[in-house]
C-alpha positions as MATLAB code, in Angstrom:
seq = 'MNILFIGDIVGDRAVAELCAWLPGFRAERRIDLIVANAENCAPNGLGMAGPQVDRLLAAGVDVITGGNHSWDSDESVELLELPQVLRPLNIGAHIPGRGLLHVGTPLGEVTVINLADHAAMRSVKAIEDTFRPAFGAWREAERRGVVLVDYHGDHVLEKQIFARAVDGAATAVLGTHSHEATIPLHVLPGGTGFVTEVGMTGPSDGMQGFAYDILVKGLHETGNPFAHGIPPVSGGPLVLGAVLLRTEGRRTVGIERLTWGAGR';
ca = [
       0.198   -0.020   -0.007;
       0.855    3.247   -0.180;
       0.179    6.321    1.993;
       0.845    9.376    1.358;
       0.778   11.572    4.649;
       1.239   15.300    4.567;
       2.262   17.421    6.714;
       1.011   21.167    8.627;
      -1.160   22.705    5.580;
      -0.718   26.677    5.711;
      -2.880   28.882    4.699;
      -4.748   29.024    1.590;
      -2.482   29.739   -1.536;
      -1.174   26.272    0.075;
      -4.417   25.029    0.018;
      -4.781   25.751   -3.713;
      -1.414   25.313   -4.736;
      -1.886   21.122   -3.047;
      -5.057   20.564   -4.771;
      -4.052   20.767   -8.145;
      -0.828   18.441   -7.665;
      -2.663   15.843   -5.794;
      -4.584   13.794   -8.097;
      -1.648   14.200  -10.769;
       0.502   12.351   -8.474;
      -2.033   10.030   -6.797;
      -2.424    8.804  -10.275;
       1.452    8.835  -10.950;
       2.451    7.165   -7.707;
      -0.726    5.145   -7.300;
      -1.542    6.640   -3.826;
      -4.127    4.192   -1.971;
      -4.860    6.967    0.934;
      -3.909   10.333    1.405;
      -3.947   12.012    4.970;
      -3.132   15.470    6.155;
      -3.243   18.028    8.723;
      -4.862   20.477    7.930;
      -5.489   22.647   11.299;
      -3.888   25.327    9.805;
      -5.332   25.565    6.771;
      -7.773   28.481    7.053;
      -6.856   31.623    4.844;
      -5.658   33.641    8.033;
      -3.317   30.706    9.175;
      -5.512   29.430   12.191;
      -7.835   26.620   12.421;
      -9.588   25.153    9.519;
     -12.076   26.768    7.319;
     -15.076   25.056    5.425;
     -14.099   26.419    1.690;
     -10.205   25.226    2.233;
     -10.906   21.888    4.114;
     -13.860   21.371    1.134;
     -11.194   21.947   -0.977;
      -8.806   19.478    0.323;
     -11.670   16.485    0.534;
     -12.454   17.119   -3.617;
      -9.133   17.298   -4.252;
      -8.439   13.630   -2.487;
      -7.655   14.042    0.500;
      -8.951   10.772    2.720;
      -8.158   12.328    6.371;
      -7.756   15.253    7.233;
      -5.930   15.610   11.304;
      -5.691   18.446   13.785;
      -4.228   19.454   16.703;
      -4.212   22.515   18.978;
      -5.165   24.722   16.212;
      -8.312   22.530   15.001;
     -10.452   24.716   17.568;
      -9.097   28.203   16.306;
     -11.488   28.561   14.280;
     -15.335   29.949   14.619;
     -16.317   26.497   12.898;
     -14.722   24.346   14.117;
     -17.036   22.661   15.804;
     -19.274   21.762   12.741;
     -16.161   20.935   10.993;
     -14.718   18.752   13.650;
     -18.489   16.911   13.249;
     -17.227   15.324    9.562;
     -16.936   11.994    9.019;
     -13.082   12.651    7.593;
     -11.666   15.229    9.912;
      -9.826   13.895   12.856;
      -8.810   16.198   16.227;
      -6.547   15.272   19.012;
      -8.369   11.222   20.745;
      -7.055   11.521   24.097;
      -9.149   14.389   25.018;
     -12.831   14.745   26.806;
     -14.546   12.267   24.988;
     -17.408   14.714   25.005;
     -15.251   17.285   23.021;
     -16.634   17.117   19.852;
     -15.450   15.880   17.147;
     -13.258   12.098   17.068;
     -10.023   10.825   16.956;
      -9.887    7.721   15.818;
     -10.983    7.036   11.804;
     -11.494    3.037   10.486;
     -10.613    3.384    6.185;
     -11.987    1.208    3.565;
      -9.460    0.515    0.757;
      -9.574   -1.451   -2.199;
      -6.004   -2.669   -0.561;
      -7.870   -3.383    3.341;
      -8.460   -1.426    6.447;
      -6.288    1.594    7.688;
      -6.861    2.763   10.983;
      -5.837    6.709   11.367;
      -5.077    8.223   15.187;
      -4.691   11.756   16.040;
      -2.732   12.319   19.245;
      -1.052   15.353   21.044;
       1.245   16.325   23.440;
       0.297   17.928   26.101;
       3.675   20.578   25.534;
       1.506   20.897   22.212;
      -2.407   21.608   23.837;
      -1.775   23.455   26.931;
      -2.956   26.184   25.202;
      -6.206   25.185   24.064;
      -9.004   26.405   26.007;
     -11.822   24.445   24.395;
     -10.007   21.382   25.774;
      -8.742   22.449   29.398;
      -8.801   19.557   32.001;
      -9.690   16.920   29.857;
      -6.431   16.340   28.582;
      -4.830   12.546   28.948;
      -2.225   10.777   28.454;
      -1.300    9.580   24.742;
       0.010    6.325   25.720;
      -3.926    5.685   27.498;
      -5.593    6.685   24.458;
      -3.302    4.805   22.463;
      -3.823    1.594   24.671;
      -8.005    1.749   24.459;
      -8.428    2.335   20.761;
      -9.907    0.151   18.795;
      -6.857   -0.579   16.118;
      -7.859   -2.170   12.301;
      -5.134   -3.310    9.438;
      -3.058   -0.646    8.919;
      -2.402    1.738   11.730;
      -1.300    5.610   11.292;
      -0.648    7.603   13.564;
      -0.486   11.729   13.439;
       1.243   12.374   16.498;
       1.365   16.590   17.010;
       4.030   16.897   19.611;
       6.408   19.744   20.812;
       8.701   17.361   22.728;
      11.273   15.289   20.287;
      11.653   13.338   23.112;
       7.751   12.238   23.524;
       7.593   11.074   19.885;
      10.709    8.875   19.483;
       9.894    7.025   22.964;
       6.209    6.826   22.092;
       7.519    5.719   18.509;
       9.745    2.915   20.293;
       6.723    1.514   22.803;
       4.465    1.273   19.846;
       6.718   -0.220   17.074;
       5.077   -3.109   15.700;
       1.930   -2.245   17.325;
       1.849    0.849   14.657;
       2.940    1.114   10.555;
       3.656    3.964   11.026;
       4.386    7.203   13.664;
       4.038   10.584   11.567;
       5.121   14.406   13.608;
       3.607   17.411   13.115;
       3.325   20.479   14.541;
       6.886   22.448   14.648;
       6.743   23.140   10.857;
      10.513   21.856   10.812;
      11.066   19.094    8.769;
      13.731   16.668   10.150;
      16.140   14.665    8.414;
      16.491   11.308    9.199;
      13.408    8.416    8.085;
      13.335    5.861   10.295;
      12.023    2.160    9.972;
      12.023    0.507   13.598;
      12.697   -2.921   14.231;
       9.244   -4.386   14.160;
       8.686   -2.383   11.006;
       7.045    0.941   12.242;
       7.827    3.763   10.030;
       8.470    6.963   12.068;
       9.691   10.638   11.483;
       9.800   13.089   14.212;
       8.090   16.089   12.071;
       7.312   16.012    9.139;
       7.215   19.421    8.490;
       5.208   22.122    6.740;
       3.338   22.457    3.424;
       2.672   26.401    3.171;
       4.969   29.363    2.499;
       8.273   29.429    2.962;
       9.116   33.689    3.639;
       8.880   33.721    6.878;
       8.730   31.054   10.116;
       6.431   28.289   10.444;
       4.432   29.495    7.315;
       3.883   33.160    9.214;
       5.413   36.492    8.781;
       8.138   37.469   11.167;
       8.742   40.316   10.880;
       6.158   41.916   13.531;
       7.396   38.970   16.138;
      11.217   40.550   16.126;
       9.481   44.279   16.584;
       7.735   42.703   19.680;
      10.745   41.121   21.073;
      12.623   44.424   20.555;
      10.298   46.320   22.199;
       9.042   45.113   24.928;
      10.628   41.008   25.047;
       6.945   39.653   23.948;
       7.144   37.762   20.117;
       3.696   38.060   20.550;
       3.741   41.542   21.905;
       1.809   42.956   18.688;
      -0.524   40.004   18.155;
      -0.573   37.416   16.089;
       1.022   37.450   12.373;
      -0.521   37.111    9.111;
       0.323   34.328    6.861;
       3.473   34.703    4.805;
       4.545   35.142    1.438;
       7.374   33.828   -0.666;
       7.534   30.085   -2.465;
       5.291   27.550   -1.064;
       7.463   24.341    0.116;
       5.789   21.042    0.589;
       6.560   18.914    4.008;
       5.141   15.245    3.150;
       6.411   11.870    3.628;
       5.073    8.827    1.435;
       5.047    5.311    2.933;
       5.250    1.923    1.649;
       3.733   -0.752    3.656;
       3.222   -4.440    3.138;
       1.047   -6.458    4.811;
       1.144   -4.106    8.355;
       4.505   -2.664    8.146;
       6.221   -0.308    6.648;
       9.403   -0.894    4.375;
       9.580    2.444    2.755;
       9.737    5.811    3.729;
      10.295    9.015    1.118;
      10.673   12.494    1.544;
       8.687   14.243   -0.855;
       9.465   17.729   -1.470;
       8.855   20.522   -4.260;
      12.023   21.751   -4.521;
      13.120   25.430   -3.889;
       9.089   26.040   -4.001;
       6.065   27.077   -6.150;
];
């Protein structure tokens, strides 16, 4: 099975370019499943927006995952009710949405699980006091077929420990959240593919897809980079942060990092 996983999509330009690129790439590389983290796909880069989510699904994205920005938009509750849209599993069951999805493909079933660490989620008021450890949620999850985990987290070591703990039980653990892609692509001894950070799909002329000048100004003037508010989505060439997994049975047998070269 060939599975394409796309890291945090930032802003509308990235959505548009991705949607233009995906159908041809899917046919060319015979992709069986596409999963994308789209918690930053809104035009301002904060949360999800209906038109962007609709375009991603229409372009062939099968499952959308999220993280701490899943609740930023006024549309968040409505969008989290869509069957293809996930938010982290390891929060209270009464919070709208779901953190796990079983997806059928011609080559078998895939379980997609969205998890997050506390450092990434601590600022989210919508889930205050409902967060629980990711590994506990993993142990309780109903897993069938190929098992793919989007681990949305700040801590490199925590992601690495989790991946080792589920080696042989998860087909792949793919890190998101920091937007800065890590170089190593691991296939662990038990057959679990692991990437600490898949990276960002978005504009390159900034920091994590956002303009840096307002942050630098805030730091110089007040010591607080966010003193002047949240910066807008940056400009510059678009970059792709994604990996292509090749699986046999429930094991990963190959990982390829995908880029758009110098950007688009």
